[in-house]
Amino acid sequence: MRNFKITLEYDGASFCGWQSQGQGERTVQDELEGVFLKIFKKPVKAVASGRTDSGVHARGQVVSFKASTRMKALEIKRALNGHLPPDIAVHEALEVEEGFHAQYSVKEKTYRYTILNRPWRSAFLRDRALFYPYPLNMSRMRKAAGYLIGRHDFKTFQAHDPERSERRTVRTIKNIVIKRDGELIHVDMTADGFLYKMVRNIAGTLLAVGSGHLAPKEMPGILKARDRKKARDTAPAHGLCLMRVQY
Amino acid sequence: MRNFKITLEYDGASFCGWQSQGQGERTVQDELEGVFLKIFKKPVKAVASGRTDSGVHARGQVVSFKASTRMKALEIKRALNGHLPPDIAVHEALEVEEGFHAQYSVKEKTYRYTILNRPWRSAFLRDRALFYPYPLNMSRMRKAAGYLIGRHDFKTFQAHDPERSERRTVRTIKNIVIKRDGELIHVDMTADGFLYKMVRNIAGTLLAVGSGHLAPKEMPGILKARDRKKARDTAPAHGLCLMRVQY
C-alpha cells in the first residue's frame, strides 16, 4: 500500500459538506471515493484534514488515502481531475511517507470568513460571501479579535452537537487578520485546531462588534464565560472557506 | 409615464441569455419583467442595451423601462433587489429623460473575456472563465489585437444567424486591453457596437495566436477576408461578461 496526499478545492454551494451522510445527500467525500473506485477498482477511504459543513468552501482542503497502485502521483491527479465533477478540483497529489495522516498530522489550519460590505447584493458572490450592507468598523473588529489570539479555552465559541462537540476545548489561535479588499472584508483565522462552528461563531461575534452592537472590551468576558449563549449568532456557512492546512 | 434606467449584474450560468424565449426557458428579461409586474401591477417591458447569449454574464448591463408609478428610483431599486432571484442584482436605478433608450442610445460597450491560464481547473471559476492550461504568449496576442483596433468591417467575426446577423458590419473598436492578473488573463474590448458573437470569435482567434497556432501578422488578412471561415473557433460563452455600457 502506498500513501498519498492530495490538495483540493471545492465550491461548497451544492454539497452537504465533506462527510459522507449515507442518505443520498451529495458530499465531497462520496464524490471523491466514487472516483477512487473508478481509478483503483476497489474501495479506498478518503481522510480529510477535517469536515467542512454544508455550504462551506475549501481552497486548500487536504486529503490522505492509501492505495495499491502503480500510478504516479501526477497521473492520479490527472485521473481525479478528469473524473471529478466541475465543483471539485485537485491542485496537487503527492506520495507521502506511511505515517502521514490528513487529520492527525495537522499542525495548523487557516480559515477565511468573507463579508461583502456594500449597499447592494452580488449576483456573483451570492454563495461565497456574507452580504452585509451596513458600515463595519474594522479597528473595533481588530481590537476585539486581538483578545482571542493565543492559547485559550474556546468553549464559548463551540456549537453544541452530540457527535461533534469536544470536551477538550482549549485551542491556540495563532493569528486573526482582518483586511479590506475593495467591497470585501476578509477575516483570516489561523489556529492549531478549531472547535465545531468556532470560526463562524467568532465571525458572528466580530460582526456584532464591527456594527456597534457589542464593545470590543466585552470580548474577554465572553471568552472567559465558556458559555455559547454569551457569543453572538453563528455567521452563515456560505461565507466560510478552508484556505490552508499545514503539517 | 416616467422613464427609468437601471444597471444590473447577473450570473449567466443558469440563464438562457437575456432575451425572453417564450418557451419556458429561464431568461433575465422574463425574471425582470415578472418582478416589474409585481411592483407596478401591470406589464412593463424591459429594454436592454443588447442581448447576451446563454451562459454569458453581465456586471454592468443597462435596462430602460417606462412605468407610471409614484415610487422614487431608489425605492424601485430596493423593491427589485428584494424580489429578484439571487443571481440578478441591481446596482443603480435612475429616472432619466424621456428620450433615453437602453439600446438605441448606446455610445460604447465594454466586454471582458476571461481565461483561467493555469495547469489545473478551478471549482470556483468553472462557469466564469475559460480554462486553458497551456502557455499563452501575451505579446503575440496584443500584437494581433492591435490590427483590429479602429473602424473596420468585422464581417469575418460575425456568426451566421438569420435573426441576429446584420448586413451593416462596420464597427469601431476603440480599444483591446489584454492583461494578466495572476492565473487569469482578461481581454477587455471596447467598441461602439459588436456583431453577433463578435467578441467570442475574436477571443477564439486571439487564443489561436497566443497558443502559437496562428501568427499575429495573419490577422489583417483574416479581417479583410470578410469570411467567418477565416477566423478561429468561437470561444465558449461562460468566459464572457458585459462589463459597461456608456451613453
XYZ file of C-alpha atoms in Angstrom:
494
model
C 0.000 0.000 0.000
C 1.250 3.470 -0.863
C 0.160 6.610 0.955
C -0.942 9.751 -0.922
C -1.731 13.348 -0.006
C -3.899 15.478 -2.255
C -4.797 19.170 -2.005
C -8.139 20.104 -3.453
C -10.644 22.926 -3.740
C -14.413 22.703 -3.825
C -17.310 25.077 -4.197
C -19.422 24.077 -1.194
C -22.687 25.513 -2.555
C -24.030 22.212 -3.897
C -22.613 19.915 -1.213
C -23.972 18.750 2.127
C -20.457 19.235 3.427
C -17.410 16.993 3.324
C -18.581 13.992 5.275
C -20.450 11.063 3.755
C -24.036 11.089 5.038
C -25.196 7.744 3.681
C -28.595 9.319 2.914
C -28.317 10.144 -0.749
C -27.070 13.633 0.212
C -24.308 14.887 -2.085
C -20.974 15.131 -0.223
C -17.387 15.774 -1.279
C -16.208 12.563 0.369
C -18.711 10.467 -1.597
C -17.760 12.124 -4.887
C -14.062 11.558 -4.220
C -14.452 7.946 -3.061
C -16.658 7.280 -6.089
C -13.809 8.390 -8.363
C -11.248 6.385 -6.305
C -13.357 3.292 -7.006
C -13.240 4.036 -10.748
C -9.487 4.644 -10.783
C -8.265 1.993 -8.326
C -11.022 -0.589 -8.981
C -11.556 -1.082 -5.265
C -12.912 0.946 -2.333
C -10.410 3.496 -0.984
C -11.247 5.648 2.024
C -10.625 9.415 1.818
C -9.460 11.023 5.084
C -9.776 14.833 5.163
C -7.941 17.290 7.447
C -11.372 17.851 8.959
C -15.015 18.018 7.994
C -16.449 21.115 6.398
C -20.151 21.822 6.921
C -22.840 22.097 4.300
C -22.237 25.189 2.137
C -18.665 25.767 3.385
C -15.993 26.071 0.682
C -12.396 24.891 0.502
C -9.468 26.264 -1.459
C -6.879 24.063 0.231
C -8.522 21.019 1.793
C -6.050 18.162 2.305
C -6.984 14.501 1.948
C -4.875 11.394 2.529
C -5.579 7.893 1.284
C -3.861 4.558 0.924
C -3.976 2.640 -2.338
C -2.077 -0.177 -4.027
C -1.453 1.203 -7.476
C 1.395 1.618 -9.936
C 0.196 5.086 -10.939
C 2.451 8.073 -10.351
C 1.071 10.832 -8.151
C 0.795 13.147 -11.179
C -1.188 10.509 -13.067
C -3.534 10.174 -10.086
C -4.032 13.936 -10.034
C -4.901 13.948 -13.750
C -7.252 10.989 -13.426
C -9.017 12.639 -10.474
C -9.473 15.936 -12.319
C -10.702 14.017 -15.340
C -13.429 12.218 -13.374
C -14.401 14.604 -10.572
C -17.407 16.917 -11.086
C -16.682 20.556 -12.057
C -17.157 21.852 -8.489
C -14.219 19.826 -7.132
C -10.657 20.291 -8.463
C -7.366 18.748 -7.323
C -4.361 21.137 -7.175
C -1.693 18.688 -6.180
C -1.104 14.999 -5.497
C 1.995 13.708 -3.711
C 3.172 10.345 -2.475
C 3.961 10.704 1.236
C 5.509 8.585 3.998
C 3.391 5.888 5.596
C 2.837 7.809 8.814
C 1.182 10.829 7.211
C -2.493 11.203 8.128
C -4.507 14.173 6.804
C -6.384 14.601 10.084
C -3.990 13.532 12.838
C -0.865 15.160 11.368
C -2.375 18.684 11.127
C -0.199 21.452 12.653
C -2.395 24.406 11.820
C -5.320 25.461 9.685
C -6.369 28.773 8.181
C -10.000 29.606 7.548
C -11.249 32.745 5.799
C -14.593 34.343 6.506
C -15.639 36.719 3.690
C -18.117 39.585 4.027
C -19.474 41.569 1.074
C -19.770 45.035 2.592
C -21.542 47.263 0.084
C -25.092 48.559 -0.284
C -26.340 46.082 -2.912
C -26.183 42.332 -3.116
C -23.994 40.498 -5.608
C -25.197 38.010 -8.203
C -21.710 36.505 -8.371
C -20.870 36.213 -4.671
C -24.302 35.102 -3.502
C -22.944 31.716 -2.380
C -19.436 32.875 -1.460
C -19.654 35.848 0.882
C -21.966 37.077 3.612
C -23.809 40.145 2.299
C -23.680 42.837 4.968
C -24.820 46.257 3.660
C -24.233 48.356 6.804
C -20.987 50.048 7.925
C -18.445 47.900 9.755
C -15.734 49.422 11.905
C -12.590 47.469 11.150
C -10.495 48.816 14.003
C -13.145 47.758 16.529
C -13.210 44.302 14.951
C -9.411 44.063 15.086
C -9.350 45.127 18.713
C -11.944 42.504 19.681
C -10.143 39.819 17.674
C -6.903 40.621 19.488
C -8.330 39.250 22.751
C -8.805 35.844 21.106
C -5.238 35.376 19.933
C -3.210 32.893 21.975
C -3.986 29.750 23.964
C -7.493 29.907 25.440
C -10.479 27.771 26.297
C -12.823 28.493 23.369
C -15.878 26.640 24.769
C -17.922 29.857 24.339
C -17.479 29.561 20.578
C -18.234 25.842 20.244
C -21.666 24.830 18.951
C -23.492 22.039 20.739
C -23.744 18.776 18.842
C -23.702 15.342 20.478
C -21.444 13.981 17.728
C -19.178 16.919 17.116
C -18.754 18.933 20.304
C -15.484 18.199 22.084
C -14.762 18.066 25.804
C -11.254 19.459 25.438
C -11.897 22.980 24.275
C -8.501 24.640 24.651
C -7.005 25.761 21.341
C -4.314 28.203 20.231
C -5.251 30.897 17.735
C -2.010 31.972 16.074
C -3.416 34.930 14.244
C -6.561 36.738 13.137
C -6.029 39.098 10.207
C -8.914 41.368 9.202
C -8.418 43.222 5.950
C -10.494 45.086 3.425
C -10.135 44.364 -0.275
C -12.461 46.821 -2.022
C -16.021 45.827 -1.142
C -14.887 42.627 0.560
C -13.748 42.123 4.131
C -11.668 39.023 4.801
C -11.264 37.618 8.292
C -8.418 35.078 8.227
C -8.032 32.903 11.321
C -5.145 30.522 11.873
C -5.140 28.036 14.767
C -3.799 24.634 15.744
C -7.390 23.455 15.510
C -10.959 24.736 15.579
C -13.946 23.523 17.558
C -17.308 22.793 15.920
C -18.555 26.047 14.256
C -15.876 28.025 16.116
C -14.861 30.157 13.119
C -18.464 31.038 12.287
C -19.293 31.823 15.905
C -16.261 34.092 16.204
C -17.140 35.718 12.852
C -20.713 36.359 14.036
C -19.433 37.928 17.246
C -16.912 40.098 15.366
C -19.750 41.299 13.123
C -21.669 42.402 16.235
C -18.577 44.345 17.318
C -17.999 45.882 13.873
C -21.611 47.014 13.566
C -21.535 48.619 17.026
C -23.835 46.170 18.848
C -21.035 44.972 21.098
C -17.982 46.746 22.539
C -14.539 45.267 21.830
C -13.781 45.234 25.543
C -16.668 42.803 26.132
C -14.766 40.099 24.255
C -12.568 38.888 27.178
C -15.673 38.337 29.337
C -17.446 36.470 26.532
C -14.408 34.238 26.082
C -13.993 33.584 29.800
C -17.664 32.663 30.289
C -17.228 29.309 28.485
C -20.895 29.719 27.569
C -22.174 29.634 23.980
C -25.048 31.942 24.929
C -22.618 34.808 25.588
C -21.344 34.856 21.987
C -23.426 36.129 19.092
C -25.215 34.349 16.222
C -23.319 31.879 14.081
C -22.337 33.564 10.797
C -23.795 31.715 7.765
C -21.843 28.844 6.185
C -21.555 30.300 2.689
C -19.061 32.997 3.793
C -16.585 30.420 5.089
C -13.669 28.833 3.249
C -10.910 26.460 4.405
C -7.833 28.116 2.897
C -4.782 26.116 4.023
C -3.760 23.187 6.176
C -0.205 22.956 7.401
C 1.621 19.816 8.522
C -45.217 57.671 -17.888
C -41.771 58.094 -16.348
C -38.598 56.685 -17.875
C -36.052 54.740 -15.792
C -32.552 53.398 -16.329
C -31.230 50.551 -14.207
C -27.761 48.992 -14.107
C -27.658 45.365 -13.128
C -25.402 42.337 -12.880
C -26.278 38.704 -13.466
C -24.540 35.379 -13.265
C -25.358 33.946 -16.687
C -24.780 30.301 -15.704
C -28.433 29.461 -15.080
C -29.974 31.665 -17.776
C -30.791 31.043 -21.421
C -29.493 34.547 -22.054
C -31.143 37.930 -21.732
C -33.933 37.661 -24.249
C -37.341 36.215 -23.475
C -37.739 32.907 -25.345
C -41.394 32.251 -24.684
C -40.592 28.546 -24.293
C -40.353 28.115 -20.553
C -36.614 28.790 -20.782
C -35.289 30.891 -17.903
C -34.161 34.329 -19.125
C -33.103 37.544 -17.404
C -35.735 39.557 -19.259
C -38.538 37.259 -18.056
C -37.316 37.398 -14.449
C -37.115 41.186 -14.557
C -40.494 41.676 -16.247
C -42.020 39.246 -13.742
C -40.834 41.477 -10.896
C -41.996 44.635 -12.755
C -45.479 43.100 -12.850
C -45.352 42.544 -9.070
C -44.119 46.065 -8.321
C -46.072 48.112 -10.870
C -49.175 45.849 -11.039
C -49.133 45.956 -14.830
C -46.907 44.648 -17.654
C -43.767 46.765 -18.197
C -41.312 45.965 -20.975
C -37.588 45.785 -20.160
C -35.282 47.062 -22.933
C -31.631 46.015 -22.532
C -28.553 47.636 -24.110
C -28.328 44.405 -26.087
C -28.980 40.701 -25.733
C -26.478 38.475 -24.005
C -26.334 34.819 -25.028
C -26.968 31.780 -22.874
C -24.224 31.464 -20.242
C -22.842 34.989 -20.775
C -22.538 37.148 -17.654
C -23.101 40.849 -17.039
C -21.576 43.148 -14.435
C -22.990 46.319 -15.953
C -25.966 45.539 -18.179
C -28.227 48.571 -18.649
C -32.001 48.339 -18.971
C -34.553 51.081 -19.603
C -38.278 50.912 -18.980
C -41.305 53.184 -18.800
C -43.722 52.988 -15.900
C -46.387 55.137 -14.322
C -45.529 54.997 -10.659
C -45.046 57.314 -7.711
C -42.064 55.338 -6.474
C -38.679 57.034 -6.263
C -35.863 55.465 -8.251
C -34.172 54.320 -5.040
C -37.381 52.637 -3.890
C -37.626 50.858 -7.239
C -34.045 49.630 -6.849
C -34.798 48.273 -3.383
C -38.017 46.616 -4.493
C -36.240 44.991 -7.451
C -33.425 43.634 -5.270
C -35.997 42.396 -2.792
C -37.886 40.377 -5.419
C -35.272 39.361 -7.993
C -33.641 35.928 -7.687
C -30.148 35.778 -6.116
C -28.369 35.545 -9.482
C -29.600 39.004 -10.592
C -28.754 42.182 -8.644
C -29.489 45.832 -9.404
C -26.638 48.304 -8.723
C -28.386 51.527 -9.559
C -31.744 52.906 -10.632
C -32.168 56.424 -12.035
C -35.030 58.384 -13.502
C -33.925 59.609 -16.946
C -35.239 61.911 -19.656
C -37.955 60.609 -21.945
C -35.643 60.155 -24.919
C -33.276 57.733 -23.224
C -33.388 54.214 -24.693
C -31.076 51.499 -23.320
C -30.430 50.053 -26.784
C -30.603 52.983 -29.210
C -28.735 55.473 -27.034
C -25.606 53.286 -26.566
C -22.292 55.074 -27.304
C -19.956 52.235 -26.435
C -19.795 48.878 -24.719
C -17.010 47.005 -22.968
C -16.921 43.214 -22.850
C -14.389 41.156 -20.915
C -13.286 37.699 -21.948
C -11.630 35.830 -19.049
C -9.230 32.903 -19.392
C -8.026 30.787 -16.468
C -4.465 30.033 -17.526
C -3.025 27.518 -15.061
C -2.429 23.764 -15.122
C -5.495 22.673 -13.118
C -9.133 23.545 -13.419
C -10.965 25.665 -10.848
C -14.020 24.617 -8.883
C -14.905 28.275 -8.329
C -14.410 29.671 -11.831
C -15.894 26.716 -13.720
C -18.763 28.862 -15.061
C -16.891 32.169 -15.203
C -13.639 31.702 -17.107
C -12.390 29.590 -19.994
C -9.948 27.027 -18.591
C -6.850 26.991 -20.801
C -3.948 25.047 -19.233
C -1.286 25.647 -21.928
C 1.087 28.625 -22.238
C -0.250 31.763 -23.905
C 2.058 34.397 -25.330
C 0.574 37.727 -24.320
C 2.717 39.900 -26.573
C 1.672 37.880 -29.644
C -1.969 38.287 -28.591
C -1.529 42.040 -28.106
C 0.123 42.399 -31.494
C -2.700 40.523 -33.239
C -5.337 42.515 -31.354
C -3.698 45.760 -32.461
C -4.728 45.091 -36.062
C -8.388 45.077 -35.024
C -8.441 48.468 -33.335
C -10.163 51.212 -35.342
C -13.011 51.345 -37.835
C -13.228 48.119 -39.848
C -15.667 45.757 -41.477
C -15.856 42.929 -38.923
C -17.938 40.528 -41.053
C -15.255 37.846 -40.537
C -16.088 37.820 -36.832
C -19.882 37.763 -37.134
C -21.680 34.443 -36.592
C -24.397 33.462 -39.025
C -27.925 33.610 -37.669
C -30.982 34.541 -39.706
C -32.371 36.625 -36.837
C -29.227 38.176 -35.462
C -26.674 38.622 -38.239
C -26.523 42.187 -39.535
C -25.917 43.442 -43.045
C -24.029 46.512 -41.911
C -20.896 45.036 -40.398
C -18.637 48.058 -39.971
C -17.841 48.834 -36.336
C -15.201 50.807 -34.458
C -13.160 49.008 -31.812
C -11.836 51.723 -29.509
C -9.520 49.516 -27.525
C -8.478 45.959 -26.732
C -6.582 45.594 -23.454
C -5.040 42.215 -22.665
C -3.704 41.869 -19.143
C -2.669 39.143 -16.771
C -3.918 39.107 -13.197
C -2.221 36.128 -11.534
C -3.654 32.998 -13.130
C -6.282 34.949 -15.053
C -5.978 36.657 -18.416
C -8.525 39.374 -19.143
C -9.236 40.547 -22.683
C -11.224 43.787 -22.484
C -12.754 45.028 -25.735
C -14.474 48.372 -26.115
C -16.411 49.267 -29.279
C -19.319 51.375 -30.488
C -21.116 48.088 -31.036
C -20.473 44.394 -31.529
C -21.844 41.992 -34.132
C -23.404 38.654 -33.187
C -20.747 36.580 -31.337
C -18.037 39.041 -32.422
C -16.293 39.177 -29.031
C -16.211 35.406 -28.691
C -14.986 34.950 -32.271
C -12.207 37.489 -31.732
C -11.328 35.849 -28.384
C -11.129 32.424 -30.060
C -8.852 33.805 -32.756
C -6.629 35.568 -30.201
C -6.318 32.255 -28.320
C -5.066 30.616 -31.527
C -2.459 33.390 -31.786
C -1.443 33.155 -28.126
C -1.005 29.400 -28.289
C 1.137 29.636 -31.425
C -1.335 28.155 -33.918
C -1.649 31.415 -35.816
C 0.842 34.239 -36.456
C -0.123 37.771 -35.385
C 0.585 39.038 -38.893
C -2.158 36.799 -40.300
C -4.773 38.909 -38.523
C -5.097 41.666 -41.163
C -5.799 39.071 -43.877
C -8.380 37.328 -41.690
C -10.107 40.656 -41.023
C -10.033 41.695 -44.692
C -11.482 38.391 -45.921
C -14.965 39.217 -44.542
C -15.357 35.452 -44.214
C -16.272 33.724 -40.936
C -14.356 30.601 -42.020
C -11.059 32.511 -41.862
C -11.372 33.223 -38.139
C -10.969 30.546 -35.486
C -13.486 28.766 -33.214
C -15.926 30.783 -31.149
C -14.669 30.936 -27.558
C -17.213 29.466 -25.090
C -19.928 31.686 -23.628
C -19.046 31.201 -19.949
C -15.806 33.250 -20.233
C -17.680 36.341 -21.445
C -19.029 39.222 -19.386
C -20.660 42.525 -20.362
C -18.783 44.977 -18.149
C -20.000 48.500 -19.000
C -22.302 50.352 -21.344
C -21.717 54.034 -21.966
C -24.267 56.574 -23.174
